[in-house]
mmCIF file of C-alpha atoms in Angstrom:
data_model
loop_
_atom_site.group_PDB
_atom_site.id
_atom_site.type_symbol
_atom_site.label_atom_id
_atom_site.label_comp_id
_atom_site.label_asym_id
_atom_site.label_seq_id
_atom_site.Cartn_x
_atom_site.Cartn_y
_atom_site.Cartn_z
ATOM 1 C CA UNK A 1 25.536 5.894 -101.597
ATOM 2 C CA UNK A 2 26.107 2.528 -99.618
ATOM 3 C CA UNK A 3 23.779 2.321 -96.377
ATOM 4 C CA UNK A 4 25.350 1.502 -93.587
ATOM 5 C CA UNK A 5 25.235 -1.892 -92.490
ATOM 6 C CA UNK A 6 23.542 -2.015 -89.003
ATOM 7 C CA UNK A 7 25.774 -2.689 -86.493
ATOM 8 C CA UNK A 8 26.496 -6.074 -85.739
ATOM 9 C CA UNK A 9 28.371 -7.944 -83.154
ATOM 10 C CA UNK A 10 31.730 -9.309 -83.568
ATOM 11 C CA UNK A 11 30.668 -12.636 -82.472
ATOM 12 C CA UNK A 12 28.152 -13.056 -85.569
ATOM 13 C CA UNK A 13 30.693 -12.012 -87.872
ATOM 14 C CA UNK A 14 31.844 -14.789 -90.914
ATOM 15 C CA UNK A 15 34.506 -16.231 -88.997
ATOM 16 C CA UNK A 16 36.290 -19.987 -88.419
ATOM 17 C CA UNK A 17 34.777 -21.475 -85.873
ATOM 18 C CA UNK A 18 37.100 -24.819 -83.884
ATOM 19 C CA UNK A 19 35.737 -28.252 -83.506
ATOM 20 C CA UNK A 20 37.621 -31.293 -82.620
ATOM 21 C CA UNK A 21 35.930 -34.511 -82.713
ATOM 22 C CA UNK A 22 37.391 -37.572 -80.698
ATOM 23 C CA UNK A 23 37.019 -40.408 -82.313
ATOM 24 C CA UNK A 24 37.095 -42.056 -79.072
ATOM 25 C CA UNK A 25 33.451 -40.670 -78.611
ATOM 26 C CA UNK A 26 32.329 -42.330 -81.689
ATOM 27 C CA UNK A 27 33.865 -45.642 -81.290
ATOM 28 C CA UNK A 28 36.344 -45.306 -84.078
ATOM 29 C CA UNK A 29 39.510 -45.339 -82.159
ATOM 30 C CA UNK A 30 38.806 -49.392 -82.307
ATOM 31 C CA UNK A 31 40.163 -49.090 -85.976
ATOM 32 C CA UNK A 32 41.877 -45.905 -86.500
ATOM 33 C CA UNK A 33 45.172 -46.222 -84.961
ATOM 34 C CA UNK A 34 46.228 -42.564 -85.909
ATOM 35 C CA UNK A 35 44.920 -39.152 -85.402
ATOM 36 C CA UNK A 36 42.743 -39.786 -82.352
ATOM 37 C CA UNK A 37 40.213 -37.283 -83.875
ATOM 38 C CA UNK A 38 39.739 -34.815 -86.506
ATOM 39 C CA UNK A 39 39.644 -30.832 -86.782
ATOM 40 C CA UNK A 40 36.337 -30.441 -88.179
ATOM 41 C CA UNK A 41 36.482 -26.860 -88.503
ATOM 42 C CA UNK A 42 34.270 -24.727 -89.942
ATOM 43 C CA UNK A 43 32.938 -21.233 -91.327
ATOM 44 C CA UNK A 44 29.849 -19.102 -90.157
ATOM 45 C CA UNK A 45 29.037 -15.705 -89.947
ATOM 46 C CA UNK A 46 27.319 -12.979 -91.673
ATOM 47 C CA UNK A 47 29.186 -10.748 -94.208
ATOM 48 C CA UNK A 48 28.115 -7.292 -93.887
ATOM 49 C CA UNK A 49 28.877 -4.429 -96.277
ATOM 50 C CA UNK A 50 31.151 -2.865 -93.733
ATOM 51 C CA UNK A 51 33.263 -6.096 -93.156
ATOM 52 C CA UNK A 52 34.349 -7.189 -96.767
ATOM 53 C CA UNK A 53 36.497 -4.382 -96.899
ATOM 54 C CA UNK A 54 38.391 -5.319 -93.740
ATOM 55 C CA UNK A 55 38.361 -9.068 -93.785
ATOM 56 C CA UNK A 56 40.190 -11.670 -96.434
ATOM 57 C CA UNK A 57 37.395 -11.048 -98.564
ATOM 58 C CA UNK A 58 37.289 -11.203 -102.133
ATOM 59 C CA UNK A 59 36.304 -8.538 -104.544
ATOM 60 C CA UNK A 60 33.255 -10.495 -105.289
ATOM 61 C CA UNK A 61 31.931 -10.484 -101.856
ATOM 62 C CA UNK A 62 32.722 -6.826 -101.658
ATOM 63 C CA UNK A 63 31.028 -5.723 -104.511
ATOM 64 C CA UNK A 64 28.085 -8.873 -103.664
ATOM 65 C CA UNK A 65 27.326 -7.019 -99.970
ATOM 66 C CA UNK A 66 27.368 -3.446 -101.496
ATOM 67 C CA UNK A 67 24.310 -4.970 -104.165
ATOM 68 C CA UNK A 68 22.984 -6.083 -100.733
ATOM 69 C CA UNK A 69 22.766 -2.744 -99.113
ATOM 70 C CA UNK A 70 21.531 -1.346 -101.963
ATOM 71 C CA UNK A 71 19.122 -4.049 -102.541
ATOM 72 C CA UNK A 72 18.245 -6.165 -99.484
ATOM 73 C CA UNK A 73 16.613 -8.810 -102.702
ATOM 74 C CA UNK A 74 20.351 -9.853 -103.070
ATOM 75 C CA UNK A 75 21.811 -11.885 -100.813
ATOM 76 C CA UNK A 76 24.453 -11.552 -98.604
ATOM 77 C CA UNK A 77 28.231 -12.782 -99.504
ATOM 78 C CA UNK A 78 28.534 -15.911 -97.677
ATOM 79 C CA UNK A 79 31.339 -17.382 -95.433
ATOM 80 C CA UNK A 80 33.681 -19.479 -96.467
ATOM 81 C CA UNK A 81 37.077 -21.594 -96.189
ATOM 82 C CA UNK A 82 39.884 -19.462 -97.321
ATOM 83 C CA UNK A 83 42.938 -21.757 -96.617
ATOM 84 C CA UNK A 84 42.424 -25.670 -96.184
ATOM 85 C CA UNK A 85 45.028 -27.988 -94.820
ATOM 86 C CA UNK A 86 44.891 -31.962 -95.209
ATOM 87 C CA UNK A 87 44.898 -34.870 -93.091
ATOM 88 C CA UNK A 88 46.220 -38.326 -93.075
ATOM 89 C CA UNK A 89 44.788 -41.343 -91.537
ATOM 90 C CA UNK A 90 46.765 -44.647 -90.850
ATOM 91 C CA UNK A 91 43.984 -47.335 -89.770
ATOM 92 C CA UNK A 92 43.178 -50.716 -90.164
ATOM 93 C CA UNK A 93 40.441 -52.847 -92.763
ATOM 94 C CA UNK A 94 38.144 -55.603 -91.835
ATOM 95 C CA UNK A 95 41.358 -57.934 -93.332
ATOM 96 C CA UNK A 96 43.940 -56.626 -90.856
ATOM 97 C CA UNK A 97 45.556 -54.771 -93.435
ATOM 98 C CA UNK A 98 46.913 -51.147 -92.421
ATOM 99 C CA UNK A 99 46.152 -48.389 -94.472
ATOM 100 C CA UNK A 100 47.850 -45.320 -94.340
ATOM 101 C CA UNK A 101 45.441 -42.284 -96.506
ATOM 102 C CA UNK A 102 46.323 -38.720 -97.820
ATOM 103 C CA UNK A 103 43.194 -36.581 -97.863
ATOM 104 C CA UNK A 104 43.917 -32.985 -99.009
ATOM 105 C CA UNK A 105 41.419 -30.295 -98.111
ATOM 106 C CA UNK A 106 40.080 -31.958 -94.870
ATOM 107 C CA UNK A 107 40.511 -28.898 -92.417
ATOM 108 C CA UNK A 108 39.942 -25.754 -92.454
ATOM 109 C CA UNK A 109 42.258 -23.207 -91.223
ATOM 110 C CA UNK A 110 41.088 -19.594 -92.363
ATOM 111 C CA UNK A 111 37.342 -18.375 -93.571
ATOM 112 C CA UNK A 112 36.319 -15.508 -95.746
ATOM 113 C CA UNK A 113 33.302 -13.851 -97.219
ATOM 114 C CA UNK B 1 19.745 -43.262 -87.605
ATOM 115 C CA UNK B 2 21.088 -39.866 -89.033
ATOM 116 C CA UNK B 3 24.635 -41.006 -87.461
ATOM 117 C CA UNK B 4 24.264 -44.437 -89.086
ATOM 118 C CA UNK B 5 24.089 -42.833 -92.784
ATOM 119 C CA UNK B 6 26.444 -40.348 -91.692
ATOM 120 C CA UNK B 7 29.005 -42.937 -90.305
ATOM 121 C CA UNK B 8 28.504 -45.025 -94.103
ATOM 122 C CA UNK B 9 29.216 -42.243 -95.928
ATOM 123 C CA UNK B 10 31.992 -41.199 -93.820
ATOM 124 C CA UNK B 11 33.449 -45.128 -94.344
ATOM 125 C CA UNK B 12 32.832 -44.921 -97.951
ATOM 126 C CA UNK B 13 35.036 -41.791 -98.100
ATOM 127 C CA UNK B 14 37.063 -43.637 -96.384
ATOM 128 C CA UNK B 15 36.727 -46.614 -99.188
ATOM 129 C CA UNK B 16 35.441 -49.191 -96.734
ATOM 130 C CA UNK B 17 31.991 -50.900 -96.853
ATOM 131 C CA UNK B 18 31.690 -51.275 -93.265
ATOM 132 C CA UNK B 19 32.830 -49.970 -90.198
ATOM 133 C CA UNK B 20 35.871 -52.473 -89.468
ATOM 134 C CA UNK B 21 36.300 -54.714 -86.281
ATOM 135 C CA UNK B 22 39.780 -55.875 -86.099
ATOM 136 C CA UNK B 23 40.759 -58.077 -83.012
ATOM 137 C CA UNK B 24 44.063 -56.465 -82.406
ATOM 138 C CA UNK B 25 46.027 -53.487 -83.958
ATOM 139 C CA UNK B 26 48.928 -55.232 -86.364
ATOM 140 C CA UNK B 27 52.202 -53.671 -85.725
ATOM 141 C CA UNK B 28 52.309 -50.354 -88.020
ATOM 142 C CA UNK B 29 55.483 -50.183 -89.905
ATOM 143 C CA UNK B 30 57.960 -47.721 -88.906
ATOM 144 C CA UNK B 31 57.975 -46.480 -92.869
ATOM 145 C CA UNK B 32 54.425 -46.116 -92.655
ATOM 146 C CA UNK B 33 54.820 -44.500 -89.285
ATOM 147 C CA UNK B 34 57.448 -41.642 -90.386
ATOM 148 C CA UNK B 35 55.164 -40.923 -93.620
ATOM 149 C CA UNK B 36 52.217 -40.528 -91.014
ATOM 150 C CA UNK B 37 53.963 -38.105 -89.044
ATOM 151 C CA UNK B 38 56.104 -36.428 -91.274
ATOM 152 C CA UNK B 39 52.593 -35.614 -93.165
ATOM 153 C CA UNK B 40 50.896 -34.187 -89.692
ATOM 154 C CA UNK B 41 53.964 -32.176 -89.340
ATOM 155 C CA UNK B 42 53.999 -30.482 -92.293
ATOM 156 C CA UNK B 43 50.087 -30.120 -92.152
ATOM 157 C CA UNK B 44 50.685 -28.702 -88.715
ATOM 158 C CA UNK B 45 53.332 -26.059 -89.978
ATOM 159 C CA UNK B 46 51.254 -25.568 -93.068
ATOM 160 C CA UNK B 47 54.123 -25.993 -95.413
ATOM 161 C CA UNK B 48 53.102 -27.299 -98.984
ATOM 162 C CA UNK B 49 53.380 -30.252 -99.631
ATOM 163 C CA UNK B 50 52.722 -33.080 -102.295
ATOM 164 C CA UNK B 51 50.000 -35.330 -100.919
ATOM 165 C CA UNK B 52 50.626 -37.475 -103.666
ATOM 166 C CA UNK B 53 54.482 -37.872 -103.711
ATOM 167 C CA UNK B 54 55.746 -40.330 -101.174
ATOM 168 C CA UNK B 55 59.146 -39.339 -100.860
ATOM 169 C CA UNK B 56 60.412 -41.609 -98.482
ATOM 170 C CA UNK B 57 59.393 -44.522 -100.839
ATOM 171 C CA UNK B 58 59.949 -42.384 -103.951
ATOM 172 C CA UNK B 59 57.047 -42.858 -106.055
ATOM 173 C CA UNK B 60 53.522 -40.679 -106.282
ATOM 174 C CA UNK B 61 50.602 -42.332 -104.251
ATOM 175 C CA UNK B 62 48.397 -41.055 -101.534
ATOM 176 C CA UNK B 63 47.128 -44.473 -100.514
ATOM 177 C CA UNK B 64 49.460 -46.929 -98.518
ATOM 178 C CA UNK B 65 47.617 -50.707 -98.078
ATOM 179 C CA UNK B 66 49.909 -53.174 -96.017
ATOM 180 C CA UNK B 67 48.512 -56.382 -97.009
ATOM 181 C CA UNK B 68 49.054 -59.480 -94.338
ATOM 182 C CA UNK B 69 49.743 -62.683 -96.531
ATOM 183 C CA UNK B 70 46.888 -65.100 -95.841
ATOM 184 C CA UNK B 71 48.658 -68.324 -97.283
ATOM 185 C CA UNK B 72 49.104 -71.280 -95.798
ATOM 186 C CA UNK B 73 52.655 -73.333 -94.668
ATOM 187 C CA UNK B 74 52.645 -76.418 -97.410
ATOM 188 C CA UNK B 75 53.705 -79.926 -96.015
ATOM 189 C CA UNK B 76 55.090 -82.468 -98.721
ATOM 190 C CA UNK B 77 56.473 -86.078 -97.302
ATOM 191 C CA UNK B 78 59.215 -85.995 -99.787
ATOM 192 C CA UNK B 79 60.936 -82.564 -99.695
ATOM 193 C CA UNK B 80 61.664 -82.158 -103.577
ATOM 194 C CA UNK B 81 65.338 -81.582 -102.119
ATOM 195 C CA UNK B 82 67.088 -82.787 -99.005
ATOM 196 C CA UNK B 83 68.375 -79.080 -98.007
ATOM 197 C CA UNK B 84 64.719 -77.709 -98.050
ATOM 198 C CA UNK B 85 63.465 -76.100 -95.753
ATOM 199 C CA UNK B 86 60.263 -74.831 -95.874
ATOM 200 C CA UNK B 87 57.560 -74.240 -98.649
ATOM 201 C CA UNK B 88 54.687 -71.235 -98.287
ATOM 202 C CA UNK B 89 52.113 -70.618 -100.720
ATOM 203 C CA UNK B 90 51.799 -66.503 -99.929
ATOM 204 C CA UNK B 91 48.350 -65.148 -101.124
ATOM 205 C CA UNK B 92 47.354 -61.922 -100.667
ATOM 206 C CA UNK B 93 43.943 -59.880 -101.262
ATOM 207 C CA UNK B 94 44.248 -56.924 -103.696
ATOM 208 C CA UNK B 95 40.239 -56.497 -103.507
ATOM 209 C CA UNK B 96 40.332 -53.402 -101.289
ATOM 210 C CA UNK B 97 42.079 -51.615 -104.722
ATOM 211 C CA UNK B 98 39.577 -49.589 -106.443
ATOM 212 C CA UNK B 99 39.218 -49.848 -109.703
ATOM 213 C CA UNK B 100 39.614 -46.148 -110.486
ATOM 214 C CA UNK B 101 43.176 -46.484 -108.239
ATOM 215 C CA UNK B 102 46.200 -46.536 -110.244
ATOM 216 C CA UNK B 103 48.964 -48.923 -108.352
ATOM 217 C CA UNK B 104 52.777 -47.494 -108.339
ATOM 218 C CA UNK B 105 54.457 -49.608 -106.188
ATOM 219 C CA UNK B 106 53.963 -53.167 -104.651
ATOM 220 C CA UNK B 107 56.851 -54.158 -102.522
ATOM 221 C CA UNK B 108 57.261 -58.025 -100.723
ATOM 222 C CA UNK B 109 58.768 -57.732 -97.898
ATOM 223 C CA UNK B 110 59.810 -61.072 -95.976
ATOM 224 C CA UNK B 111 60.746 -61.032 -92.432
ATOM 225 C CA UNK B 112 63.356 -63.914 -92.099
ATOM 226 C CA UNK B 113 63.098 -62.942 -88.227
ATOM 227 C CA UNK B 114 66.581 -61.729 -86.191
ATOM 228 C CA UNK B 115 70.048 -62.950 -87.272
ATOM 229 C CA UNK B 116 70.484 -63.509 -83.460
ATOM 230 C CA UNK B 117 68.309 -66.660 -83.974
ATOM 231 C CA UNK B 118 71.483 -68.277 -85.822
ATOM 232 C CA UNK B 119 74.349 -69.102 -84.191
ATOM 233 C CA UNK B 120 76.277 -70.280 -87.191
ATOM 234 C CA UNK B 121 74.332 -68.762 -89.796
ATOM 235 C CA UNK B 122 73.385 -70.891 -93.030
ATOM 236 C CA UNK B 123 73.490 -69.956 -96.109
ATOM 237 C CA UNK B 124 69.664 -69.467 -97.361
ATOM 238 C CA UNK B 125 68.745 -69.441 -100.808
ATOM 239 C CA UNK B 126 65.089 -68.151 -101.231
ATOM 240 C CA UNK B 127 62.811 -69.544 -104.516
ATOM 241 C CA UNK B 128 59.822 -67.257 -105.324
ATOM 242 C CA UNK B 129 57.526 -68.445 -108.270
ATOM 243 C CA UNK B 130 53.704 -67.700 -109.349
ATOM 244 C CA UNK B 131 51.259 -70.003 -108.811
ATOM 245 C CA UNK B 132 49.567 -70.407 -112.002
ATOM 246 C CA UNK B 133 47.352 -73.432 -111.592
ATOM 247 C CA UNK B 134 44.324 -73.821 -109.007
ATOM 248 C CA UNK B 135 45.743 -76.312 -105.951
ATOM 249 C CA UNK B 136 44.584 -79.485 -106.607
ATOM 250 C CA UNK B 137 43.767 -80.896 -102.908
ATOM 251 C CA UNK B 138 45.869 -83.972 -102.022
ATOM 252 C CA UNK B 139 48.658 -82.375 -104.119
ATOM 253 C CA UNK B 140 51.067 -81.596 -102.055
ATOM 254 C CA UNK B 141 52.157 -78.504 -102.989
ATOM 255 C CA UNK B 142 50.819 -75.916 -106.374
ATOM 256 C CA UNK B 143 52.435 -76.531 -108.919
ATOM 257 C CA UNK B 144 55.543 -73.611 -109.527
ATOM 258 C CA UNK B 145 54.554 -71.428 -112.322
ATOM 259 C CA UNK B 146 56.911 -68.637 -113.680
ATOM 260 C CA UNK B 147 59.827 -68.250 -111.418
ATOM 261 C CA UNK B 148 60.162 -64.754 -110.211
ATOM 262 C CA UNK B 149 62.843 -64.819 -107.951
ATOM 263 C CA UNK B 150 65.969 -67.032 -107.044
ATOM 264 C CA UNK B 151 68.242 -65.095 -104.527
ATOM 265 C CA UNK B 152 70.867 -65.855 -101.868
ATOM 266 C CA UNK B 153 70.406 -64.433 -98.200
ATOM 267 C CA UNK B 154 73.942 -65.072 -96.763
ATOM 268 C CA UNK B 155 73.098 -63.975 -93.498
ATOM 269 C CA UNK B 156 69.144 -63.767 -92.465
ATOM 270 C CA UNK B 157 68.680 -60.378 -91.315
ATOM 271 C CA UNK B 158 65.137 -58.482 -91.036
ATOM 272 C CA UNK B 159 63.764 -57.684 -94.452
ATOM 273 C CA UNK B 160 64.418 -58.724 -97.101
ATOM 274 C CA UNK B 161 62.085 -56.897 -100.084
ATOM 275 C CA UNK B 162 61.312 -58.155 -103.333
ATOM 276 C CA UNK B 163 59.261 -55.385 -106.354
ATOM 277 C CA UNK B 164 55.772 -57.228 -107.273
ATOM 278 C CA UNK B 165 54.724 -54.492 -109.338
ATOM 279 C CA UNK B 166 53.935 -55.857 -112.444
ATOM 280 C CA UNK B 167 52.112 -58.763 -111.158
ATOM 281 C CA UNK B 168 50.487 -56.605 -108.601
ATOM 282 C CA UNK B 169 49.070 -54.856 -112.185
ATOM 283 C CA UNK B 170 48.227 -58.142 -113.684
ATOM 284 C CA UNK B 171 46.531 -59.979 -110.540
ATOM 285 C CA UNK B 172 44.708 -56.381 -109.724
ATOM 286 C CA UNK B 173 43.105 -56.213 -113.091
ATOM 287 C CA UNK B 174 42.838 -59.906 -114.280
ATOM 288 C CA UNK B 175 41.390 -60.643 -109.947
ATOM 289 C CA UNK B 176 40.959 -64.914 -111.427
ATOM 290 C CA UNK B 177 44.663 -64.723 -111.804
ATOM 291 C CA UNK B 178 45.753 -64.316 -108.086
ATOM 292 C CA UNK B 179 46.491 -67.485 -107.158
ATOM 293 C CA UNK B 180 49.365 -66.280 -104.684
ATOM 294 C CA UNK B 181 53.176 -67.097 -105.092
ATOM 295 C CA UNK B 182 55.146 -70.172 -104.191
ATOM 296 C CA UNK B 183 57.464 -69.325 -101.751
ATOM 297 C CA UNK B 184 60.531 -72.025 -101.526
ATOM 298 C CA UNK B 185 63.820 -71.509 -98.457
ATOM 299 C CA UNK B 186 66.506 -73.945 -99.146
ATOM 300 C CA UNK B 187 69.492 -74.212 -96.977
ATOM 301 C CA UNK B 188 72.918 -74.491 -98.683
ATOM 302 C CA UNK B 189 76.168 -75.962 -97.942
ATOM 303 C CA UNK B 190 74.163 -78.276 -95.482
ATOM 304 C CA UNK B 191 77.186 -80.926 -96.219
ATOM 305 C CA UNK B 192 79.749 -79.373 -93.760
ATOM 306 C CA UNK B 193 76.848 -78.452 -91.721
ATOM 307 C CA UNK B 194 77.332 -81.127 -89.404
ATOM 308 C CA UNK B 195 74.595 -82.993 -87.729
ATOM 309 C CA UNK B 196 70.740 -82.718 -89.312
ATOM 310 C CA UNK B 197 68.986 -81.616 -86.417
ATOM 311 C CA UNK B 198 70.574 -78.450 -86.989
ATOM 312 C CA UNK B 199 68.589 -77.940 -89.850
ATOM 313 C CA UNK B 200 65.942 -79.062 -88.366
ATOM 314 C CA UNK B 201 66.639 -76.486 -86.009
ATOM 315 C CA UNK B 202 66.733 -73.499 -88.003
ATOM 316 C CA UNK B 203 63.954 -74.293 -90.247
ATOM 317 C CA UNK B 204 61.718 -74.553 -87.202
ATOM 318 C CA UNK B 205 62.794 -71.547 -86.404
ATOM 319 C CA UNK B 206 62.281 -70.186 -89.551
ATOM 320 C CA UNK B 207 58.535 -71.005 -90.059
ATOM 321 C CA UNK B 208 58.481 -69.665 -86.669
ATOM 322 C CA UNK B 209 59.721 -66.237 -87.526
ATOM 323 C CA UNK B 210 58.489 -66.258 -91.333
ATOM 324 C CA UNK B 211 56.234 -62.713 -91.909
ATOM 325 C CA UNK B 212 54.872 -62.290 -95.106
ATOM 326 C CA UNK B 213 53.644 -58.911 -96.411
ATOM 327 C CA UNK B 214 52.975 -56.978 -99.550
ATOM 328 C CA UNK B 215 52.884 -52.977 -99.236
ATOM 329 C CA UNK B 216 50.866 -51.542 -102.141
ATOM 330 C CA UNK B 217 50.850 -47.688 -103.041
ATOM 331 C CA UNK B 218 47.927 -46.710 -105.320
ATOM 332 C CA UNK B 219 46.844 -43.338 -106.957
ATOM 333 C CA UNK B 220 43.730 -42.117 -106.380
ATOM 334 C CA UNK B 221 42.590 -40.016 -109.362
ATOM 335 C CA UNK B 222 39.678 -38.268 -108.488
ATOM 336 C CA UNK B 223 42.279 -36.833 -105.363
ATOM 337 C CA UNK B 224 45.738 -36.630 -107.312
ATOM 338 C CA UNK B 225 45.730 -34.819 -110.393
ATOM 339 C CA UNK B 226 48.663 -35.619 -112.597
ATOM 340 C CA UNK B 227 51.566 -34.054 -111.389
ATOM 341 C CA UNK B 228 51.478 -30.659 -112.820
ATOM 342 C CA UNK B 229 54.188 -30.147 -115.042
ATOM 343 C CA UNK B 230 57.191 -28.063 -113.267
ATOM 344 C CA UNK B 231 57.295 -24.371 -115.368
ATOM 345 C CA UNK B 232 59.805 -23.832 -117.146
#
């Protein structure tokens, strides 16, 4: 019989946390014409027995946090991206020449244990 | 210290070797521009998309390079003909291609500047050849190689865009090669042209207005996996 998880807050839950930086603050708006900064998302939270069933969570992480109540030894399932969402970046070389790049996977949009 | 490392590996990601310093932003194509934004907005509405399919141009690439031309006007006493009007050797730098990139399209584009610049328009004829031989100094010009293009412009009017693939491929992976083209603008049908100065004229206004530029889409294969075959 699973033990219940202790009660935990929402706020330390796995969930995506937002975090824009400006690439005005780290000088790089002298050669990136376009975004002006960058969604640097990311995941963090704990993953507690009683979550996995509730959250996007994958049968791995359930079954992973109900070998963690059992057995505190095992680890927690950890928090991660779910859904990911690319960027482009149009900026210029150290010839003048303007480059225009697909990056896929850059932000992330959703987490899960 | 920590933000110097992180910055150079953030710049190498970016496949640059050091954080670039450019005097002033060039003037950002509007095809690059729609590309740019047509990509945010369908990041934005998280549609799917292709990140390696460039529609607008039609060909699979998720790195655009617009490469300036850094060649240099060439001045012979004797024109080799008396309707010529201006010679260019056009050189551009490829070394910014990665070797693991795959290139799919390199497009010339020459900006012959606004019609409205001619009031009776000439007829141009434009001369494109390879420069296959290292320029001698005191020779005038490089000698003309293979030709690669001989076209009339009837009317000069913003663009006009020439395909360089192939020897985009060849100077990109034989680098010694890349001795730049020979670019060549006669005028025709300078007889009933009337004076000379108006050639004069227009071909000063033509070096004037001349913009040189090569855009070159690659395909990064560690971030484009071949395109998956559609099932059946």
């Amino acid at each position: 019989e699973a033990v219940l998880a202790p009660k935990t807050s929402c706020g330390s839950l796995c969930h995506h946390h937002q975090l824009f930086i400006n690439f005005q603050d780290l000088g790089w708006h002298k050669w990136i014409i376009a975004p002006k900064g960058f969604m640097a998302n990311y995941c963090h939270g704990d993953c507690p027995f009683s979550m996995t069933t509730s959250l996007n969570s994958s049968n791995y992480a359930f079954m992973q946090a109900l070998m963690h109540a059992v057995d505190p030894e095992i680890p927690q399932a950890v928090c991660i991206p779910t859904k990911l969402s690319p960027i482009s970046m149009l900026y210029q070389d150290n010839d003048d020449n303007v480059i225009l790049r697909h990056y896929e996977d850059m932000v992330v949009d959703e987490c899960g244990c | 210290q920590t933000f110097q490392f992180q910055e150079h590996v953030f710049l190498q990601f970016l496949g640059l070797d050091k954080v670039p310093s450019p005097q002033k932003f060039q003037p950002v194509p509007s095809v690059l521009k729609k590309i740019f934004r047509d990509q945010e907005a369908a990041a934005t509405s998280g549609d799917s998309q292709d990140l390696c399919y460039i529609k607008d141009l039609g060909t699979r690439g998720n790195i655009l390079r617009l490469l300036l031309d850094q060649g240099l006007f060439l001045y012979s006493e004797k024109l080799p003909q008396a309707s010529s009007c201006l010679q260019k050797q056009l050189y551009f730098n490829l070394s910014a291609i990665q070797d693991k990139e795959q290139l799919t399209m390199a497009q010339l584009g020459l900006d012959l500047g606004p019609n409205t610049y001619y009031k009776q328009g000439p007829e141009l004829e434009l001369a494109l050849s390879l420069v296959q031989e290292p320029h001698v100094w005191g020779q005038s010009i490089p000698k003309p190689g293979k030709m690669l293009v001989l076209q009339s412009v009837p009317w000069p009017q913003g663009v006009v865009h020439f395909n360089l693939l192939d020897v985009a491929k060849d100077w990109n992976s034989n680098p010694q090669k890349n001795l730049g083209l020979l670019l060549e603008i006669l005028v025709k049908g300078t007889r009933d042209w009337g004076v000379n100065f108006q050639l004069q004229d227009t071909c000063a206004r033509l070096r004037q207005s001349l913009h040189a530029s090569l855009l070159v889409v690659s395909l990064n294969p560690e971030q484009c996996h071949p395109s998956s075959r559609r099932r059946r």
